[in-house]
Amino acid sequence: MKRALFCIVVFAFPVFLSAQDHSSQQGTIIRMRMTDCMGPQHGFMAAMSGASKVESGALCPEYVLAGEKVVYIISGKTSDQLIPLAEITRFRLQKNEMLIRIDDASKESHFHIKAMVLRP
Amino acid sequence: MSIPVGRRHYWPLSSLLLFCVGTSPTVAGDPAKLIYRSNVTEVRLNFSAADQNNHGVATLQASDFAVVDSDVVVRNFQSFTRSDWTKLEIAILIDASESVTPRFSQEMADILHLVSSAEGVPPENLSIFSFEGSRPALLCAGDCRASQAAGRLPEVRAHGLTPLFDTIVFAEDYLAHHGDARAEKTLIVFSDGVDSVSQDSLGDALDASVRSEVQLDCIDLNKSAYGSQGAAILRNLASATGGRYFSPPEGTTGVLNALLEELRANYIVTYRLPSRAPGFHAVRILPTHNLKLQFRSRIGYYYPNQVQ
């Protein structure tokens, strides 16, 4: 029984890894500006539903990230949540947020998705 | 012997002739008014890089940073070089007002030290400014090395009004029209940031420094920077022009050494103009890999309505 379980884990692990790779995408940051920070409840859904915008006075970085098929407009949650402006930025999407691993950070940084447009 | 000209060679030849006709001098009777038009296609930016300990980075590569010009991320540069220390134009502004009297002798000693430390900078690239009454004054230019300057500087007395902004604009105008136009230019301000009589405002001083591409390094002569309006002004001047602000508790020798070290590790990057929209273009330099790197540059540049 243990041997069977071990075999399942061994064979399933590469499949799991490959599934992780597929969810990871890459793109290039083509624009960047500082803009008013979004409130904690504001994300893509709130922006699409037309909810009123809460401005705290602080400025947060906003990026235009051109993916392979979609162009995203994302914003940091704090003023110092900067993304390295390398040629290629790797990211993945989870629960209406974009997750980007910055440098060797142990955790991925979460960014609000403000808008998405299909690339022509 | 005639040179054969093939049929397909007529087109460039005729184009050249048309060009010659188009640029020939005006015929008699026409007003002799020549208009030279040029087109700006390149942005040139001086900047410095520092690590997390605020030490200058002397080994920066072009792939280590990107320029954000009016929101557009620029990674492809036309050139990237270390700035030439020997072409650096340094001007020093001495605040000789009553408000800095307690620290005046120390200030003078610091300036003399700075002047003698600036080895490698040609004497003609060094100038010192101060006030005379309520007006800016040029104390020395080209012959300010310690031996000569020591005899002149004590003539300045800590008294009177403070036309600080006027003197900054005056010195920036001098730097803009002096020496090599492509040389990096820096104005080191020894002051408490208090202005009492200037016709120019802080905005005018900032605007002049952005237009003339002069970096302002400000050494605060207040007893304490905490809650001081003058300190806030000096900080504002430095950050807007890509310079550094040094608060009062920092040791003067260390400050001067850090300043000279940073001036030696400055860079120049040029890139294609991303947008021809007239007006102010905000500029920011950000790292591409190492987020601990910090970059200092002027906050932007003006693109004129019509370039002539």
Coordinates of C-alpha atoms in Angstrom, one line a residue:
Chain A
M1 CA 0.0 0.0 0.0
K2 CA 2.8 2.4 1.0
R3 CA 4.7 1.5 -2.2
A4 CA 1.6 2.3 -4.3
L5 CA 1.2 5.6 -2.5
F6 CA 4.9 6.4 -3.1
C7 CA 4.6 5.6 -6.8
I8 CA 1.5 7.8 -7.1
V9 CA 3.3 10.7 -5.4
V10 CA 6.4 10.2 -7.6
F11 CA 4.5 10.1 -10.8
A12 CA 2.0 12.8 -9.9
F13 CA 4.6 15.3 -8.8
P14 CA 5.9 16.2 -12.3
V15 CA 2.3 16.5 -13.5
F16 CA 1.6 18.9 -10.7
L17 CA 4.7 20.9 -11.5
S18 CA 3.8 21.1 -15.2
A19 CA 0.3 22.3 -14.3
Q20 CA 2.0 25.0 -12.2
D21 CA 4.1 26.0 -15.1
H22 CA 1.1 26.3 -17.4
S23 CA -0.6 28.7 -15.0
S24 CA 2.5 30.9 -15.0
Q25 CA 2.6 33.5 -17.8
Q26 CA 5.1 36.1 -18.8
G27 CA 4.9 39.6 -20.2
T28 CA 6.6 43.0 -20.5
I29 CA 5.9 46.1 -18.5
I30 CA 5.6 48.9 -21.1
R31 CA 4.2 51.7 -18.9
M32 CA 4.4 52.8 -15.3
R33 CA 3.1 55.7 -13.4
M34 CA 2.2 56.7 -9.8
T35 CA -1.5 57.0 -9.1
D36 CA -3.9 57.1 -6.2
C37 CA -3.9 53.9 -4.2
M38 CA -7.0 51.7 -4.4
G39 CA -8.9 50.9 -1.2
P40 CA -8.6 47.3 0.1
Q41 CA -12.0 46.3 -1.3
H42 CA -11.2 47.5 -4.7
G43 CA -10.2 45.2 -7.4
F44 CA -11.1 44.3 -11.0
M45 CA -14.7 43.3 -10.1
A46 CA -15.3 46.4 -8.1
A47 CA -13.8 48.6 -10.9
M48 CA -16.1 46.8 -13.4
S49 CA -19.1 47.2 -11.2
G50 CA -18.6 50.9 -10.9
A51 CA -18.1 51.1 -7.2
S52 CA -17.1 54.4 -5.8
K53 CA -13.3 55.0 -5.5
V54 CA -11.8 55.6 -2.1
E55 CA -8.7 57.8 -2.3
S56 CA -6.3 57.7 0.6
G57 CA -3.9 60.4 -0.7
A58 CA -1.0 58.0 -1.0
L59 CA 0.4 57.2 -4.4
C60 CA 0.8 53.6 -5.6
P61 CA 2.6 52.3 -8.7
E62 CA 0.4 51.4 -11.7
Y63 CA 1.8 49.3 -14.5
V64 CA 0.7 48.3 -18.0
L65 CA 1.9 44.7 -18.5
A66 CA 1.6 43.3 -22.0
G67 CA 1.1 39.6 -21.8
E68 CA 1.1 37.2 -24.7
K69 CA -2.6 37.6 -25.4
V70 CA -3.9 40.1 -22.9
V71 CA -2.7 43.6 -21.7
Y72 CA -3.2 44.1 -18.0
I73 CA -3.4 47.3 -16.0
I74 CA -2.3 46.5 -12.5
S75 CA -1.6 48.5 -9.4
G76 CA 0.4 47.9 -6.2
K77 CA -1.3 48.0 -2.9
T78 CA 1.3 50.2 -1.2
S79 CA 3.5 53.0 -2.5
D80 CA 6.7 50.9 -2.2
Q81 CA 5.4 47.8 -4.1
L82 CA 7.6 48.2 -7.1
I83 CA 8.2 45.7 -9.8
P84 CA 11.7 45.4 -11.3
L85 CA 11.4 46.7 -14.9
A86 CA 13.1 43.8 -16.5
E87 CA 12.4 42.8 -20.1
I88 CA 10.4 39.8 -18.9
T89 CA 8.1 39.7 -15.9
R90 CA 6.6 36.3 -14.9
F91 CA 3.2 36.3 -13.3
R92 CA 0.1 34.3 -12.6
L93 CA -3.5 35.1 -11.9
Q94 CA -5.3 34.1 -8.7
K95 CA -8.7 35.3 -7.4
N96 CA -8.8 38.5 -9.5
E97 CA -5.3 39.4 -8.5
M98 CA -2.0 39.2 -10.3
L99 CA 0.8 37.4 -8.4
I100 CA 4.4 38.4 -9.2
R101 CA 7.5 36.9 -7.6
I102 CA 10.0 39.7 -7.2
D103 CA 13.7 38.8 -7.2
D104 CA 14.4 36.1 -4.6
A105 CA 11.5 37.1 -2.4
S106 CA 10.0 34.1 -0.6
K107 CA 6.4 35.2 -1.3
E108 CA 4.7 36.5 -4.4
S109 CA 3.5 40.1 -4.4
H110 CA -0.2 40.6 -5.0
F111 CA -1.4 43.3 -7.4
H112 CA -4.8 44.7 -8.1
I113 CA -6.0 44.1 -11.7
K114 CA -7.6 47.4 -12.7
A115 CA -8.3 46.5 -16.4
M116 CA -7.7 43.8 -19.0
V117 CA -7.7 44.3 -22.8
L118 CA -7.2 41.6 -25.4
R119 CA -4.2 42.2 -27.6
P120 CA -5.1 42.9 -31.2
Chain B
M1 CA 36.8 61.4 -70.6
S2 CA 33.2 61.4 -69.8
I3 CA 31.7 59.4 -67.0
P4 CA 28.8 57.3 -68.1
V5 CA 25.6 57.9 -66.1
G6 CA 23.1 55.2 -66.3
R7 CA 19.4 55.9 -66.6
R8 CA 18.7 54.7 -63.1
H9 CA 21.3 57.2 -61.7
Y10 CA 19.2 60.2 -62.9
W11 CA 16.8 60.1 -60.0
P12 CA 19.3 60.7 -57.1
L13 CA 21.1 63.2 -59.3
S14 CA 18.0 65.2 -59.9
S15 CA 17.1 64.9 -56.2
L16 CA 20.5 66.4 -55.3
L17 CA 19.9 69.3 -57.8
L18 CA 16.5 70.0 -56.4
F19 CA 18.0 70.0 -52.9
C20 CA 20.7 72.5 -54.0
V21 CA 18.0 74.7 -55.5
G22 CA 16.0 74.5 -52.4
T23 CA 18.9 75.5 -50.2
S24 CA 20.4 78.2 -52.4
P25 CA 20.6 81.8 -51.1
T26 CA 17.6 84.0 -51.6
V27 CA 17.4 86.0 -54.7
A28 CA 18.0 89.8 -54.7
G29 CA 15.0 91.7 -53.3
D30 CA 13.9 88.9 -50.9
P31 CA 14.4 89.7 -47.2
A32 CA 17.7 88.0 -46.0
K33 CA 16.0 86.0 -43.4
L34 CA 17.4 82.6 -42.7
I35 CA 15.5 80.2 -40.5
Y36 CA 17.4 77.2 -39.2
R37 CA 15.2 74.4 -38.0
S38 CA 16.3 71.4 -36.0
N39 CA 14.6 68.4 -34.6
V40 CA 15.1 67.0 -31.2
T41 CA 15.1 63.2 -31.2
E42 CA 17.2 62.3 -28.2
V43 CA 16.9 62.7 -24.5
R44 CA 20.1 63.0 -22.5
L45 CA 20.0 62.3 -18.8
N46 CA 22.6 62.6 -16.1
F47 CA 22.1 60.4 -13.0
S48 CA 23.8 58.7 -10.1
A49 CA 23.3 55.2 -8.7
A50 CA 23.7 54.2 -5.0
D51 CA 23.3 50.9 -3.2
Q52 CA 21.3 50.3 0.0
N53 CA 24.1 51.8 2.1
N54 CA 24.0 55.0 0.0
H55 CA 27.4 54.3 -1.5
G56 CA 27.9 55.2 -5.2
V57 CA 27.8 52.3 -7.6
A58 CA 30.7 52.4 -10.0
T59 CA 29.9 49.2 -11.9
L60 CA 26.4 49.9 -13.3
Q61 CA 25.4 48.2 -16.5
A62 CA 22.8 49.4 -19.0
S63 CA 20.7 46.4 -18.3
D64 CA 20.5 47.3 -14.6
F65 CA 18.0 50.1 -15.0
A66 CA 15.1 51.4 -17.1
V67 CA 14.0 55.0 -17.6
V68 CA 10.3 55.8 -17.2
D69 CA 9.7 58.8 -19.4
S70 CA 6.1 60.2 -19.2
D71 CA 4.8 56.7 -18.2
V72 CA 6.7 55.0 -21.0
V73 CA 9.2 52.4 -20.0
V74 CA 12.5 52.8 -22.0
R75 CA 15.0 50.0 -22.0
N76 CA 16.7 50.5 -25.3
F77 CA 19.3 53.2 -24.9
Q78 CA 21.3 55.0 -27.6
S79 CA 24.3 55.4 -25.4
F80 CA 25.3 54.8 -21.8
T81 CA 28.6 56.1 -20.3
R82 CA 30.2 57.2 -17.1
S83 CA 30.2 61.0 -17.0
D84 CA 33.6 62.6 -17.4
W85 CA 34.8 63.9 -14.1
T86 CA 37.3 66.2 -15.8
K87 CA 34.5 68.0 -17.6
L88 CA 32.4 68.4 -14.5
E89 CA 31.4 72.1 -13.8
I90 CA 31.1 72.8 -10.1
A91 CA 29.7 75.9 -8.6
I92 CA 29.5 76.5 -4.8
L93 CA 26.9 78.8 -3.2
I94 CA 27.8 80.2 0.2
D95 CA 24.9 81.5 2.3
A96 CA 26.5 84.5 3.9
S97 CA 23.3 85.7 5.7
E98 CA 22.8 86.6 9.3
S99 CA 20.8 83.4 10.0
V100 CA 23.9 81.2 9.5
T101 CA 26.3 83.4 11.5
P102 CA 26.8 80.7 14.3
R103 CA 28.1 78.2 11.7
F104 CA 29.8 80.6 9.3
S105 CA 33.4 79.9 10.2
Q106 CA 32.8 76.2 9.9
E107 CA 31.0 76.7 6.6
M108 CA 34.0 78.6 5.2
A109 CA 36.4 75.8 6.3
D110 CA 34.2 73.2 4.7
I111 CA 34.2 75.1 1.4
L112 CA 37.9 75.6 1.4
H113 CA 38.3 71.8 2.0
L114 CA 35.9 71.1 -0.9
V115 CA 37.7 73.4 -3.3
S116 CA 41.0 71.8 -2.4
S117 CA 39.6 68.3 -2.6
A118 CA 38.2 68.7 -6.1
E119 CA 41.3 67.3 -7.7
G120 CA 40.9 66.4 -11.4
V121 CA 38.4 69.2 -12.0
P122 CA 40.1 71.9 -14.1
P123 CA 40.3 75.3 -12.3
E124 CA 38.2 76.9 -15.0
N125 CA 35.3 74.6 -14.1
L126 CA 35.1 75.8 -10.5
S127 CA 33.2 78.9 -9.4
I128 CA 31.9 80.3 -6.1
F129 CA 28.8 82.5 -5.5
S130 CA 27.4 84.4 -2.6
F131 CA 25.4 87.5 -1.8
E132 CA 26.3 91.2 -1.8
G133 CA 23.6 93.0 0.1
S134 CA 20.4 91.8 -1.5
R135 CA 22.0 90.8 -4.8
P136 CA 23.7 87.6 -6.0
A137 CA 27.5 87.9 -6.5
L138 CA 30.1 85.8 -8.3
L139 CA 33.1 85.6 -5.9
C140 CA 35.5 83.8 -8.1
A141 CA 35.5 81.8 -11.3
G142 CA 38.4 79.9 -12.8
D143 CA 40.8 80.8 -10.0
C144 CA 39.1 79.4 -7.0
R145 CA 41.7 76.8 -5.9
A146 CA 42.4 76.9 -2.2
S147 CA 45.5 79.1 -2.5
Q148 CA 43.6 81.9 -4.2
A149 CA 40.2 81.3 -2.7
A150 CA 41.6 81.5 0.8
G151 CA 42.4 85.1 0.2
R152 CA 39.0 86.0 -1.1
L153 CA 36.5 84.1 0.9
P154 CA 37.1 85.8 4.2
E155 CA 35.8 89.0 2.6
V156 CA 32.4 87.5 2.8
R157 CA 30.8 88.3 6.2
A158 CA 27.8 86.6 7.7
H159 CA 25.3 89.4 7.7
G160 CA 22.4 91.0 5.9
L161 CA 19.5 89.7 3.8
T162 CA 19.2 86.4 2.1
P163 CA 18.5 86.4 -1.7
L164 CA 18.9 82.6 -1.8
F165 CA 16.5 81.8 -4.7
D166 CA 17.8 84.7 -6.7
T167 CA 21.4 83.5 -6.2
I168 CA 20.5 79.9 -7.2
V169 CA 18.9 81.2 -10.4
F170 CA 21.9 83.5 -11.0
A171 CA 24.4 80.6 -10.5
E172 CA 22.3 78.2 -12.7
D173 CA 22.2 80.8 -15.4
Y174 CA 26.0 81.2 -15.2
L175 CA 26.5 77.4 -15.3
A176 CA 24.1 77.0 -18.3
H177 CA 26.1 79.5 -20.4
H178 CA 29.6 78.6 -19.2
G179 CA 31.9 75.8 -20.5
D180 CA 31.0 72.7 -22.4
A181 CA 27.2 72.5 -23.0
R182 CA 27.4 68.7 -22.7
A183 CA 29.3 68.8 -19.4
E184 CA 27.6 67.7 -16.2
K185 CA 26.9 70.7 -13.9
T186 CA 26.3 70.8 -10.2
L187 CA 25.7 73.6 -7.7
I188 CA 26.6 72.8 -4.1
V189 CA 24.5 74.9 -1.8
F190 CA 25.7 75.6 1.8
S191 CA 22.7 77.2 3.4
D192 CA 19.9 77.0 6.0
G193 CA 17.3 77.3 3.2
V194 CA 15.9 80.6 4.5
D195 CA 15.2 83.2 1.9
S196 CA 14.2 86.8 2.9
V197 CA 14.4 89.1 -0.1
S198 CA 14.5 87.2 -3.5
Q199 CA 12.5 88.3 -6.4
D200 CA 12.5 84.7 -7.7
S201 CA 10.5 82.1 -5.9
L202 CA 11.3 78.5 -5.0
G203 CA 9.3 77.4 -8.1
D204 CA 11.5 79.7 -10.2
A205 CA 14.6 78.2 -8.8
L206 CA 13.4 74.7 -9.4
D207 CA 12.2 75.6 -12.9
A208 CA 15.6 77.2 -13.7
S209 CA 17.5 74.1 -12.5
V210 CA 15.3 71.7 -14.6
R211 CA 15.7 73.9 -17.7
S212 CA 19.4 74.4 -17.3
E213 CA 20.0 70.8 -16.2
V214 CA 21.9 71.8 -13.1
Q215 CA 22.0 69.4 -10.2
L216 CA 21.7 70.9 -6.7
D217 CA 23.4 69.3 -3.8
C218 CA 22.3 71.0 -0.6
I219 CA 24.2 71.0 2.7
D220 CA 21.9 72.1 5.5
L221 CA 23.4 74.6 7.9
N222 CA 20.5 74.6 10.3
K223 CA 21.1 73.4 13.9
S224 CA 18.4 70.8 13.4
A225 CA 16.5 69.7 10.3
Y226 CA 13.5 68.7 12.4
G227 CA 10.5 71.0 11.7
S228 CA 12.6 73.4 9.8
Q229 CA 11.0 75.0 6.8
G230 CA 14.4 75.8 5.4
A231 CA 15.4 72.1 5.6
A232 CA 12.3 71.2 3.7
I233 CA 13.1 73.7 0.9
L234 CA 16.7 72.4 0.6
R235 CA 15.4 68.8 0.5
N236 CA 12.9 69.8 -2.2
L237 CA 15.6 71.5 -4.3
A238 CA 17.9 68.5 -4.1
S239 CA 15.3 65.8 -4.9
A240 CA 13.9 67.7 -7.8
T241 CA 17.2 68.1 -9.5
G242 CA 18.7 64.7 -8.8
G243 CA 21.1 66.0 -6.1
R244 CA 21.6 65.0 -2.5
Y245 CA 20.5 66.6 0.7
F246 CA 22.7 66.4 3.8
S247 CA 21.1 67.0 7.1
P248 CA 22.8 69.0 9.9
P249 CA 24.0 66.2 12.1
E250 CA 26.0 64.5 9.3
G251 CA 29.7 65.2 9.7
T252 CA 30.9 67.8 7.2
T253 CA 34.0 65.8 6.2
G254 CA 32.0 62.7 5.6
V255 CA 29.4 64.7 3.7
L256 CA 31.9 66.3 1.4
N257 CA 33.7 63.0 0.7
A258 CA 30.3 61.3 0.0
L259 CA 29.4 64.1 -2.4
L260 CA 32.7 63.9 -4.3
E261 CA 32.5 60.1 -4.4
E262 CA 29.0 60.3 -5.9
L263 CA 30.0 63.0 -8.4
R264 CA 32.8 60.7 -9.6
A265 CA 30.3 57.9 -10.1
N266 CA 27.7 59.6 -12.3
Y267 CA 26.4 58.3 -15.5
I268 CA 24.9 59.7 -18.7
V269 CA 22.2 57.8 -20.7
T270 CA 20.7 58.9 -24.0
Y271 CA 17.6 57.5 -25.6
R272 CA 15.1 58.2 -28.3
L273 CA 12.4 60.7 -27.4
P274 CA 9.4 58.6 -26.6
S275 CA 6.8 61.3 -27.1
R276 CA 6.8 64.7 -28.8
A277 CA 4.0 66.1 -26.6
P278 CA 4.9 69.7 -25.8
G279 CA 5.4 70.5 -22.1
F280 CA 6.9 68.8 -19.2
H281 CA 8.0 65.2 -19.4
A282 CA 8.4 63.5 -16.0
V283 CA 11.4 61.2 -15.8
R284 CA 12.2 58.4 -13.3
I285 CA 14.9 55.8 -13.3
L286 CA 14.1 52.4 -11.8
P287 CA 16.0 49.1 -11.4
T288 CA 15.4 46.1 -13.7
H289 CA 16.6 43.5 -11.2
N290 CA 18.0 44.7 -8.0
L291 CA 15.3 46.8 -6.2
K292 CA 17.9 47.9 -3.6
L293 CA 19.5 50.2 -6.2
Q294 CA 18.5 53.8 -5.9
F295 CA 18.8 56.3 -8.7
R296 CA 18.9 60.1 -8.6
S297 CA 18.2 62.3 -11.6
R298 CA 16.3 65.4 -12.4
I299 CA 12.6 65.1 -12.2
G300 CA 12.0 65.7 -15.9
Y301 CA 12.6 68.0 -18.9
Y302 CA 10.6 70.4 -21.1
Y303 CA 9.8 69.7 -24.7
P304 CA 9.1 73.0 -26.4
N305 CA 6.1 73.8 -28.4
Q306 CA 8.1 74.4 -31.5
V307 CA 11.7 73.4 -31.9
Q308 CA 13.7 75.8 -34.0

